Tab-separated table of C-alpha atoms and ligand atoms in Angstrom:
chain	number	residue	atom	x	y	z
A	1	MET	CA	-3.541	50.887	-25.790
A	2	ALA	CA	-6.488	53.164	-25.328
A	3	GLY	CA	-9.501	51.397	-26.656
A	4	LYS	CA	-13.217	51.110	-26.743
A	5	ASP	CA	-15.298	50.288	-23.723
A	6	TYR	CA	-15.299	46.525	-23.078
A	7	TYR	CA	-19.085	46.424	-22.773
A	8	GLU	CA	-19.406	48.196	-26.123
A	9	VAL	CA	-16.881	45.828	-27.656
A	10	LEU	CA	-19.060	42.881	-26.710
A	11	GLY	CA	-22.308	44.773	-27.268
A	12	VAL	CA	-23.726	44.046	-23.820
A	13	PRO	CA	-25.165	46.379	-21.152
A	14	ARG	CA	-23.060	47.263	-18.133
A	15	ASN	CA	-25.174	45.079	-15.855
A	16	ALA	CA	-25.023	42.062	-18.171
A	17	ALA	CA	-25.054	38.665	-16.455
A	18	LYS	CA	-22.184	36.247	-17.004
A	19	ASP	CA	-24.169	34.037	-19.394
A	20	GLN	CA	-25.061	37.039	-21.522
A	21	ILE	CA	-21.397	38.062	-21.720
A	22	LYS	CA	-20.388	34.533	-22.650
A	23	ASP	CA	-23.031	34.276	-25.376
A	24	ALA	CA	-22.052	37.631	-26.833
A	25	TYR	CA	-18.407	36.627	-26.867
A	26	ARG	CA	-19.106	33.254	-28.426
A	27	ASN	CA	-21.060	34.853	-31.271
A	28	LEU	CA	-18.348	37.417	-31.964
A	29	ALA	CA	-15.593	34.818	-31.654
A	30	LEU	CA	-17.304	32.701	-34.313
A	31	GLN	CA	-17.336	35.755	-36.532
A	32	PHE	CA	-13.763	36.963	-35.997
A	33	HIS	CA	-11.787	33.797	-35.192
A	34	PRO	CA	-8.678	34.309	-37.355
A	35	ASP	CA	-9.084	30.778	-38.556
A	36	ARG	CA	-12.463	31.497	-40.079
A	37	ASN	CA	-12.230	35.150	-40.909
A	38	LYS	CA	-9.431	36.031	-43.286
A	39	SER	CA	-9.996	39.791	-43.387
A	40	PRO	CA	-6.884	41.705	-42.326
A	41	ASP	CA	-8.366	43.222	-39.172
A	42	ALA	CA	-9.962	39.997	-37.946
A	43	GLU	CA	-7.092	39.133	-35.668
A	44	ALA	CA	-7.085	42.552	-34.018
A	45	ARG	CA	-10.842	42.380	-33.535
A	46	PHE	CA	-10.530	38.871	-32.175
A	47	LYS	CA	-7.923	39.958	-29.694
A	48	GLU	CA	-10.035	42.910	-28.618
A	49	ILE	CA	-13.169	40.867	-27.954
A	50	SER	CA	-11.096	38.183	-26.234
A	51	GLU	CA	-9.567	40.764	-23.915
A	52	ALA	CA	-13.000	42.221	-23.155
A	53	TYR	CA	-14.291	38.734	-22.390
A	54	ALA	CA	-11.279	37.802	-20.273
A	55	VAL	CA	-11.875	40.858	-18.074
A	56	LEU	CA	-15.672	40.890	-17.888
A	57	SER	CA	-15.965	37.147	-17.227
A	58	ASP	CA	-13.748	37.410	-14.150
A	59	ASP	CA	-15.401	38.990	-11.084
A	60	ASP	CA	-12.229	40.617	-9.756
A	61	LYS	CA	-11.070	41.966	-13.099
A	62	ARG	CA	-14.551	43.197	-13.919
A	63	LYS	CA	-14.741	45.067	-10.606
A	64	GLU	CA	-11.366	46.611	-11.333
A	65	TYR	CA	-12.534	47.646	-14.776
A	66	ASP	CA	-15.825	49.132	-13.561
A	67	ALA	CA	-13.910	51.213	-11.043
A	68	GLY	CA	-10.906	52.334	-13.079
A	69	GLY	CA	-11.514	51.480	-16.745
A	70	ARG	CA	-8.748	50.032	-18.877
A	71	GLU	CA	-6.166	52.147	-17.112
A	72	GLY	CA	-7.039	50.505	-13.826
A	73	VAL	CA	-6.957	47.034	-15.308
A	74	TYR	CA	-3.665	47.584	-17.111
A	75	GLN	CA	-2.085	48.948	-14.002
A	76	LYS	CA	-2.949	45.819	-12.085
A	77	TYR	CA	-2.519	43.090	-14.688
A	78	SER	CA	0.065	42.475	-17.365
A	79	GLN	CA	-1.278	41.636	-20.820
A	80	GLU	CA	-0.640	38.008	-20.123
A	81	ASP	CA	-2.265	38.070	-16.688
A	82	LEU	CA	-5.371	39.572	-18.273
A	83	PHE	CA	-5.947	36.343	-20.142
A	84	ARG	CA	-4.607	33.971	-17.543
A	85	GLY	CA	-7.296	32.035	-15.724
A	86	THR	CA	-9.955	32.653	-18.332
A	87	ASP	CA	-11.717	29.481	-19.358
A	88	PHE	CA	-11.930	29.667	-23.123
A	89	GLY	CA	-12.151	25.889	-23.380
A	90	ASP	CA	-15.838	25.337	-23.947
A	91	ILE	CA	-16.068	28.363	-26.188
A	92	PHE	CA	-13.482	27.121	-28.641
A	93	ARG	CA	-14.682	23.536	-28.531
A	94	GLY	CA	-15.915	22.607	-31.965
A	95	MET	CA	-14.168	25.483	-33.678
A	96	GLY	CA	-11.714	23.699	-35.946
A	97	GLY	CA	-9.967	21.959	-33.103
A	98	PHE	CA	-7.835	24.868	-31.929
A	99	GLY	CA	-7.449	25.520	-28.260
A	100	PHE	CA	-6.789	28.819	-26.671
A	101	ASP	CA	-3.081	28.082	-26.355
A	102	ASP	CA	-2.823	28.505	-30.112
A	103	ILE	CA	-4.659	31.786	-30.101
A	104	PHE	CA	-2.712	32.881	-27.083
A	105	SER	CA	0.615	32.268	-28.789
A	106	GLN	CA	-0.634	34.287	-31.752
A	107	PHE	CA	-1.283	37.216	-29.431
A	108	PHE	CA	1.931	37.094	-27.536
A	109	GLY	CA	4.194	35.471	-30.065
A	110	GLY	CA	6.667	32.727	-29.408
A	111	GLY	CA	6.202	29.585	-27.544
A	112	GLY	CA	2.799	28.977	-26.139
A	113	ARG	CA	3.261	28.103	-22.489
A	114	GLN	CA	6.844	29.255	-22.301
A	115	PRO	CA	7.083	32.120	-19.840
A	116	THR	CA	7.667	35.481	-21.507
A	117	ARG	CA	9.008	37.039	-18.317
A	118	GLY	CA	9.551	36.358	-14.630
A	119	GLU	CA	6.776	36.213	-12.065
A	120	ASP	CA	5.136	39.327	-10.703
A	121	LEU	CA	5.339	39.875	-6.955
A	122	THR	CA	2.913	41.643	-4.621
A	123	PHE	CA	3.903	43.405	-1.405
A	124	HIS	CA	1.529	44.986	1.111
A	125	LEU	CA	2.997	48.128	2.633
A	126	GLN	CA	1.422	49.685	5.724
A	127	VAL	CA	1.680	53.467	5.940
A	128	ASN	CA	0.303	56.118	8.317
A	129	LEU	CA	-1.865	59.076	7.400
A	130	GLU	CA	1.131	61.310	8.218
A	131	ASP	CA	3.124	59.518	5.493
A	132	LEU	CA	0.558	60.653	2.949
A	133	ALA	CA	0.830	64.368	3.782
A	134	GLU	CA	3.635	64.565	1.210
A	135	ASP	CA	5.476	62.247	-1.160
A	136	THR	CA	7.274	59.802	1.128
A	137	ASN	CA	10.147	57.464	0.419
A	138	LYS	CA	10.042	54.048	2.075
A	139	GLU	CA	12.435	51.154	2.006
A	140	ILE	CA	10.985	47.698	1.726
A	141	GLU	CA	12.635	44.295	1.803
A	142	ILE	CA	11.572	41.929	-0.940
A	143	PRO	CA	12.578	38.272	-1.072
A	144	ARG	CA	12.814	37.442	-4.748
A	145	SER	CA	14.795	35.460	-7.278
A	146	GLU	CA	17.544	37.251	-9.134
A	147	VAL	CA	19.846	36.340	-11.966
A	148	CYS	CA	22.803	34.393	-10.547
A	149	SER	CA	25.842	36.656	-10.670
A	150	THR	CA	28.280	33.743	-10.665
A	151	CYS	CA	27.145	32.342	-14.011
A	152	ASN	CA	25.235	35.409	-15.270
A	153	GLY	CA	22.115	33.304	-15.464
A	154	SER	CA	23.472	30.649	-17.809
A	155	GLY	CA	23.396	27.964	-15.113
A	156	ALA	CA	26.784	26.696	-16.297
A	157	LYS	CA	29.850	26.588	-14.025
A	158	PRO	CA	32.141	29.526	-14.878
A	159	GLY	CA	34.829	28.368	-17.301
A	160	THR	CA	32.566	25.773	-18.847
A	161	ALA	CA	30.444	26.474	-21.857
A	162	PRO	CA	26.818	25.520	-22.196
A	163	GLN	CA	26.152	23.300	-25.198
A	164	ARG	CA	23.735	24.294	-27.866
A	165	CYS	CA	20.610	22.156	-27.737
A	166	GLY	CA	20.499	19.931	-30.800
A	167	THR	CA	16.779	19.302	-30.602
A	168	CYS	CA	15.748	22.913	-31.179
A	169	GLY	CA	18.994	24.098	-32.759
A	170	GLY	CA	19.455	26.604	-29.947
A	171	THR	CA	16.225	28.508	-30.462
A	172	GLY	CA	14.488	27.006	-27.432
A	173	GLN	CA	11.404	26.472	-29.549
A	174	VAL	CA	10.065	23.704	-31.692
A	175	GLN	CA	7.408	24.004	-34.378
A	176	LYS	CA	4.549	21.622	-34.783
A	177	VAL	CA	2.352	21.828	-37.832
A	178	GLN	CA	-1.217	20.992	-37.038
A	179	SER	CA	-3.900	20.669	-39.627
A	180	ALA	CA	-7.542	20.875	-38.856
A	181	GLY	CA	-10.090	20.833	-41.642
A	182	PHE	CA	-9.339	23.612	-44.071
A	183	ALA	CA	-6.622	25.289	-42.027
A	184	ARG	CA	-3.011	24.594	-41.182
A	185	LEU	CA	-1.657	26.104	-38.048
A	186	VAL	CA	1.998	26.279	-37.181
A	187	ARG	CA	2.210	25.785	-33.482
A	188	ILE	CA	5.319	26.846	-31.635
A	189	THR	CA	6.093	25.344	-28.246
A	190	ALA	CA	9.004	25.401	-25.844
A	191	CYS	CA	11.625	22.753	-26.516
A	192	SER	CA	11.109	20.002	-23.942
A	193	ARG	CA	14.735	18.890	-23.920
A	194	CYS	CA	16.282	22.235	-22.900
A	195	HIS	CA	13.097	23.665	-21.340
A	196	GLY	CA	13.124	26.539	-23.757
A	197	ARG	CA	16.640	27.671	-22.937
A	198	GLY	CA	18.201	26.671	-26.246
A	199	TYR	CA	21.261	25.183	-24.522
A	200	LEU	CA	22.175	22.341	-22.233
A	201	VAL	CA	24.412	22.567	-19.180
A	202	ASP	CA	26.906	19.750	-18.549
A	203	THR	CA	28.569	21.201	-15.457
A	204	PRO	CA	26.038	23.196	-13.421
A	205	CYS	CA	26.992	26.394	-11.595
A	206	LYS	CA	27.451	25.629	-7.866
A	207	GLU	CA	25.907	28.877	-6.699
A	208	CYS	CA	22.507	28.354	-8.356
A	209	ARG	CA	22.763	24.596	-9.006
A	210	GLY	CA	22.216	25.183	-12.683
A	211	ARG	CA	18.993	27.155	-12.318
A	212	GLY	CA	20.489	30.465	-13.380
A	213	THR	CA	18.656	32.292	-10.583
A	214	VAL	CA	19.225	32.640	-6.829
A	215	GLU	CA	16.962	33.729	-3.934
A	216	LYS	CA	17.890	37.142	-2.552
A	217	THR	CA	16.318	39.626	-0.160
A	218	ARG	CA	16.594	43.012	-1.777
A	219	ARG	CA	16.013	46.444	-0.260
A	220	ILE	CA	14.013	48.617	-2.598
A	221	ARG	CA	13.211	52.290	-2.214
A	222	ILE	CA	9.719	53.235	-3.142
A	223	MET	CA	8.010	56.599	-3.295
A	224	ILE	CA	4.500	56.667	-1.840
A	225	PRO	CA	2.689	59.523	-3.578
A	226	ALA	CA	1.074	62.153	-1.359
A	227	GLY	CA	-2.632	61.541	-0.823
A	228	ALA	CA	-2.508	57.900	-1.980
A	229	GLU	CA	-5.702	55.923	-1.370
A	230	ASP	CA	-5.955	52.896	0.860
A	231	GLY	CA	-5.526	49.841	-1.360
A	232	GLN	CA	-3.851	51.774	-4.161
A	233	THR	CA	-1.351	49.680	-6.102
A	234	LEU	CA	2.011	50.963	-7.294
A	235	ARG	CA	3.771	49.078	-10.050
A	236	LEU	CA	7.545	48.835	-10.140
A	237	ARG	CA	8.566	47.527	-13.502
A	238	GLY	CA	11.220	44.831	-13.545
A	239	GLU	CA	11.439	44.514	-9.739
A	240	GLY	CA	9.683	41.133	-9.594
A	241	ASN	CA	11.238	37.680	-9.871
A	242	ALA	CA	13.961	37.106	-12.426
A	243	GLY	CA	12.776	34.978	-15.316
A	244	GLU	CA	14.349	31.783	-16.496
A	245	ALA	CA	16.489	31.537	-19.582
A	246	GLY	CA	17.250	35.224	-19.823
A	247	VAL	CA	13.677	36.490	-20.137
A	248	PRO	CA	12.998	39.863	-18.487
A	249	PRO	CA	12.048	39.960	-14.797
A	250	GLY	CA	8.445	40.352	-13.653
A	251	ASP	CA	7.022	43.441	-11.994
A	252	LEU	CA	6.575	44.270	-8.334
A	253	TYR	CA	3.168	45.495	-7.187
A	254	VAL	CA	3.136	47.413	-3.928
A	255	VAL	CA	-0.304	47.707	-2.347
A	256	VAL	CA	-0.607	50.732	-0.048
A	257	ASN	CA	-2.502	49.919	3.165
A	258	VAL	CA	-3.287	52.977	5.275
A	259	ALA	CA	-3.318	52.182	9.014
A	260	PRO	CA	-6.201	53.550	11.136
A	261	HIS	CA	-5.201	56.733	12.961
A	262	ARG	CA	-5.699	57.274	16.702
A	263	LEU	CA	-7.076	60.806	16.203
A	264	PHE	CA	-8.005	61.379	12.607
A	265	ALA	CA	-10.543	59.841	10.298
A	266	ARG	CA	-10.175	60.248	6.556
A	267	GLN	CA	-12.674	60.780	3.790
A	268	ASP	CA	-10.953	61.178	0.406
A	269	SER	CA	-8.641	64.133	0.964
A	270	ASP	CA	-10.518	65.514	3.991
A	271	ILE	CA	-9.557	64.819	7.596
A	272	TYR	CA	-12.038	64.601	10.486
A	273	LEU	CA	-11.253	65.187	14.137
A	274	GLU	CA	-13.466	65.209	17.213
A	275	THR	CA	-12.617	67.285	20.273
A	276	ARG	CA	-14.397	68.322	23.474
A	277	ILE	CA	-14.752	71.589	25.353
A	278	GLY	CA	-16.505	72.508	28.596
A	279	ALA	CA	-19.982	74.016	28.706
A	280	ILE	CA	-18.647	77.340	30.019
A	281	GLN	CA	-16.069	77.477	27.201
A	282	ALA	CA	-18.842	76.802	24.699
A	283	MET	CA	-20.938	79.607	26.151
A	284	LEU	CA	-18.152	82.173	26.518
A	285	GLY	CA	-15.975	81.186	23.552
A	286	THR	CA	-12.335	80.085	23.704
A	287	GLU	CA	-9.257	79.328	21.659
A	288	LEU	CA	-8.222	75.704	21.124
A	289	THR	CA	-4.957	74.150	20.033
A	290	VAL	CA	-5.855	71.506	17.472
A	291	PRO	CA	-3.565	68.829	15.980
A	292	THR	CA	-3.388	68.522	12.174
A	293	LEU	CA	-1.237	66.409	9.866
A	294	TYR	CA	1.002	69.468	9.596
A	295	GLY	CA	1.379	70.287	13.318
A	296	ASN	CA	-0.794	72.130	15.815
A	297	VAL	CA	-2.936	75.102	14.796
A	298	LYS	CA	-5.082	77.560	16.778
A	299	LEU	CA	-8.833	77.317	16.367
A	300	GLU	CA	-11.090	80.149	17.502
A	301	ILE	CA	-14.290	78.867	19.163
A	302	PRO	CA	-16.863	81.694	19.236
A	303	HIS	CA	-19.165	82.193	22.208
A	304	GLY	CA	-22.479	80.403	21.957
A	305	THR	CA	-21.016	77.383	20.159
A	306	GLN	CA	-23.553	74.548	19.987
A	307	PRO	CA	-22.688	70.912	20.823
A	308	GLY	CA	-21.602	68.975	17.739
A	309	HIS	CA	-20.767	72.056	15.691
A	310	VAL	CA	-18.177	71.374	12.977
A	311	PHE	CA	-15.451	73.928	12.240
A	312	PRO	CA	-13.541	73.681	8.944
A	313	ILE	CA	-9.823	74.373	8.792
A	314	LYS	CA	-8.967	75.118	5.184
A	315	GLY	CA	-6.116	73.312	3.475
A	316	LYS	CA	-5.136	71.021	6.346
A	317	GLY	CA	-6.402	67.860	4.689
A	318	LEU	CA	-4.379	65.487	2.509
A	319	PRO	CA	-2.988	66.546	-0.868
A	320	LYS	CA	-5.470	65.593	-3.555
A	321	TYR	CA	-4.088	62.542	-5.326
A	322	GLY	CA	-3.834	63.217	-9.032
A	323	GLY	CA	-5.196	66.741	-8.565
A	324	TRP	CA	-4.283	70.145	-7.232
A	325	GLY	CA	-4.296	71.496	-3.713
A	326	LYS	CA	-5.279	69.889	-0.452
A	327	GLY	CA	-8.465	68.848	1.265
A	328	ASP	CA	-9.686	70.425	4.499
A	329	GLN	CA	-9.777	69.358	8.114
A	330	TYR	CA	-13.106	69.339	9.938
A	331	VAL	CA	-13.188	69.644	13.704
A	332	LYS	CA	-16.333	68.520	15.482
A	333	VAL	CA	-16.700	70.134	18.890
A	334	ASN	CA	-18.471	68.111	21.563
A	335	VAL	CA	-19.594	69.989	24.670
A	336	GLU	CA	-19.169	68.444	28.108
A	337	ILE	CA	-21.775	69.200	30.717
A	338	PRO	CA	-20.116	69.187	34.167
A	339	LYS	CA	-21.415	66.420	36.420
A	340	ASN	CA	-20.327	67.096	39.994
A	341	LEU	CA	-20.944	70.747	40.886
A	342	ASN	CA	-20.160	71.977	44.359
A	343	GLY	CA	-22.530	74.185	46.330
A	344	GLN	CA	-20.978	77.474	45.259
A	345	GLN	CA	-20.972	76.567	41.567
A	346	ARG	CA	-24.553	75.429	41.798
A	347	GLU	CA	-25.524	78.708	43.497
A	348	LEU	CA	-23.832	80.784	40.760
A	349	LEU	CA	-25.561	78.847	38.005
A	350	LYS	CA	-28.865	79.299	39.767
A	351	GLN	CA	-28.315	83.078	39.780
A	352	LEU	CA	-27.459	82.894	36.075
A	353	GLY	CA	-30.667	80.974	35.426
A	354	ASP	CA	-32.683	83.585	37.335
A	355	LEU	CA	-31.095	86.354	35.252
A	356	ARG	CA	-32.317	84.739	32.023
B	401	ZN	ZN1	24.732	30.341	-11.334
B	402	ZN	ZN1	16.134	22.691	-27.076
């Protein structure tokens, strides 16, 4: 869903304070609340401003948005997570008696608080700079809940049949009609008797004790893209926890943490290295063997090289993430002045000084 800029949606400047964002949202919400505004696009507008508010009113989500726009936010949060944790309570107070749960279930359909999928999981994966020189496959071990293979997630002992829940007629949902002032709202919630499953288990499965899910440690292969940034998050759809009652599993988020390197420093796709040569080498010139992420290379040091001079080595940096080509490596050459000269060395240097 590519959409308008959240700040534009709410009509606030990019540096707006929290109160300003809240006021702007409250005014727009009064205007577009589907309960008050019956125009056909009111609900879409209402959802849009609510999403903008949910993100901009949360420091972490706002930071994410400022850095990476909607793409960044969507990569990190599911639609539901975007809204989770947002306090809409005092905004909707006095607006026909509807809480955000009602609005929320309009957005996402179905049963209010009933989970729509399993939990998302986050895993921090430490990699080395060398790993980022090309696309690298890693195997990680994730403890997670999976659908029980003994009962296929029904929670019922194999050979026994789960009974349809009479309270909800097997739908897992019950409707409550709520009236408030001029409006009637049909509110759908999870059936409390069967916990939204739609069936009841008389003889629970021994493997999962009727839960339908079991804890497993699963090995998962993941491809770390070349040139990935420190802190970059990769999303693996459906690799999170299994959901209850046959809902789809959550997602797995793998956060790439790049370990500090003993030789190299990194700036975007460029690599920095410091090395030292002797004063005589600096004066006369020499050839160095220099490590790179792609093995050793020869570096020509011309005579008369000054201390601290930086030599570029083209194309030996990291691949540019999301772009073409590679960065460069920069080698800073420090010059060592010898400390303990013997008599003969001192004499020779003296002669050299006299020559100049
Ligand atoms: Zn089972
Ligand atoms: Zn039920």
